[in-house]
C-alpha positions as a Markdown table, in Angstrom:
| # | Residue | x | y | z |
|---|---|---|---|---|
| 1 | Unk | -5.6 | -3.6 | 6.4 |
| 2 | Unk | -8.0 | -3.4 | 9.3 |
| 3 | Unk | -10.4 | -0.4 | 9.9 |
| 4 | Unk | -8.1 | 1.0 | 12.7 |
| 5 | Unk | -5.1 | 0.8 | 10.4 |
| 6 | Unk | -6.9 | 2.6 | 7.7 |
| 7 | Unk | -8.0 | 5.3 | 10.1 |
| 8 | Unk | -4.4 | 5.7 | 11.2 |
| 9 | Unk | -3.2 | 6.1 | 7.6 |
| 10 | Unk | -5.8 | 8.8 | 7.0 |
| 11 | Unk | -4.3 | 10.8 | 9.8 |
| 12 | Unk | -0.8 | 10.6 | 8.4 |
| 13 | Unk | 0.8 | 13.1 | 6.0 |
| 14 | Unk | 1.1 | 12.7 | 2.3 |
| 15 | Unk | 4.8 | 12.3 | 2.6 |
| 16 | Unk | 4.5 | 9.4 | 5.0 |
| 17 | Unk | 2.0 | 7.7 | 2.8 |
| 18 | Unk | 4.2 | 8.1 | -0.3 |
| 19 | Unk | 7.2 | 6.7 | 1.7 |
| 20 | Unk | 5.1 | 3.7 | 2.5 |
| 21 | Unk | 4.0 | 3.3 | -1.1 |
| 22 | Unk | 7.7 | 3.2 | -2.2 |
| 23 | Unk | 8.4 | 0.6 | 0.5 |
| 24 | Unk | 5.5 | -1.6 | -0.6 |
| 25 | Unk | 6.4 | -1.2 | -4.3 |
| 26 | Unk | 9.9 | -2.5 | -3.6 |
| 27 | Unk | 8.5 | -5.4 | -1.5 |
| 28 | Unk | 6.1 | -6.2 | -4.4 |
| 29 | Unk | 9.0 | -6.2 | -6.9 |
| 30 | Unk | 11.0 | -8.5 | -4.6 |
| 31 | Unk | 8.0 | -10.8 | -4.3 |
| 32 | Unk | 7.6 | -11.0 | -8.0 |
| 33 | Unk | 11.3 | -11.8 | -8.4 |
| 34 | Unk | 11.1 | -14.5 | -5.7 |
| 35 | Unk | 8.1 | -16.0 | -7.4 |
| 36 | Unk | 9.8 | -16.1 | -10.8 |
| 37 | Unk | 12.7 | -18.0 | -9.1 |
| 38 | Unk | 10.2 | -20.4 | -7.4 |
| 39 | Unk | 11.4 | -19.2 | -4.0 |
| 40 | Unk | 8.2 | -17.5 | -2.9 |
| 41 | Unk | 6.3 | -19.8 | -0.5 |
| 42 | Unk | 3.3 | -17.5 | 0.2 |
| 43 | Unk | 2.0 | -16.2 | -3.1 |
| 44 | Unk | -0.9 | -14.4 | -1.3 |
| 45 | Unk | 1.7 | -11.8 | -0.3 |
| 46 | Unk | 1.6 | -10.4 | -3.8 |
| 47 | Unk | -2.2 | -9.8 | -3.6 |
| 48 | Unk | -1.8 | -8.2 | -0.2 |
| 49 | Unk | 0.8 | -5.8 | -1.3 |
| 50 | Unk | -1.3 | -4.8 | -4.3 |
| 51 | Unk | -4.3 | -4.2 | -2.1 |
| 52 | Unk | -2.4 | -2.1 | 0.4 |
| 53 | Unk | -0.9 | 0.0 | -2.5 |
| 54 | Unk | -4.3 | 0.5 | -3.9 |
| 55 | Unk | -5.8 | 1.6 | -0.6 |
| 56 | Unk | -3.0 | 4.1 | 0.0 |
| 57 | Unk | -3.3 | 5.5 | -3.5 |
| 58 | Unk | -7.0 | 5.9 | -2.9 |
| 59 | Unk | -6.4 | 7.9 | 0.3 |
| 60 | Unk | -4.0 | 10.2 | -1.7 |
| 61 | Unk | -6.5 | 10.6 | -4.5 |
| 62 | Unk | -9.3 | 11.5 | -2.0 |
| 63 | Unk | -7.2 | 14.2 | -0.5 |
| 64 | Unk | -6.4 | 15.5 | -4.0 |
| 65 | Unk | -10.1 | 15.7 | -4.9 |
| 66 | Unk | -11.0 | 17.4 | -1.5 |
| 67 | Unk | -8.4 | 20.2 | -2.1 |
| 68 | Unk | -9.9 | 21.1 | -5.5 |
């Protein structure tokens, strides 16, 4: 995720971020299944999905801490 994309995610609502988290989680699950069936050609996708999920969760956590 580039700096501009991260800035754009910070401007979005929690619901939009949570929807993207669900999408990424399902893509990650699909990637794991494809890997186990030896059909995943780009295994770096798994790392990328995990990293994006962590970044979005971090944004949500920062907002939670700010509201307290």
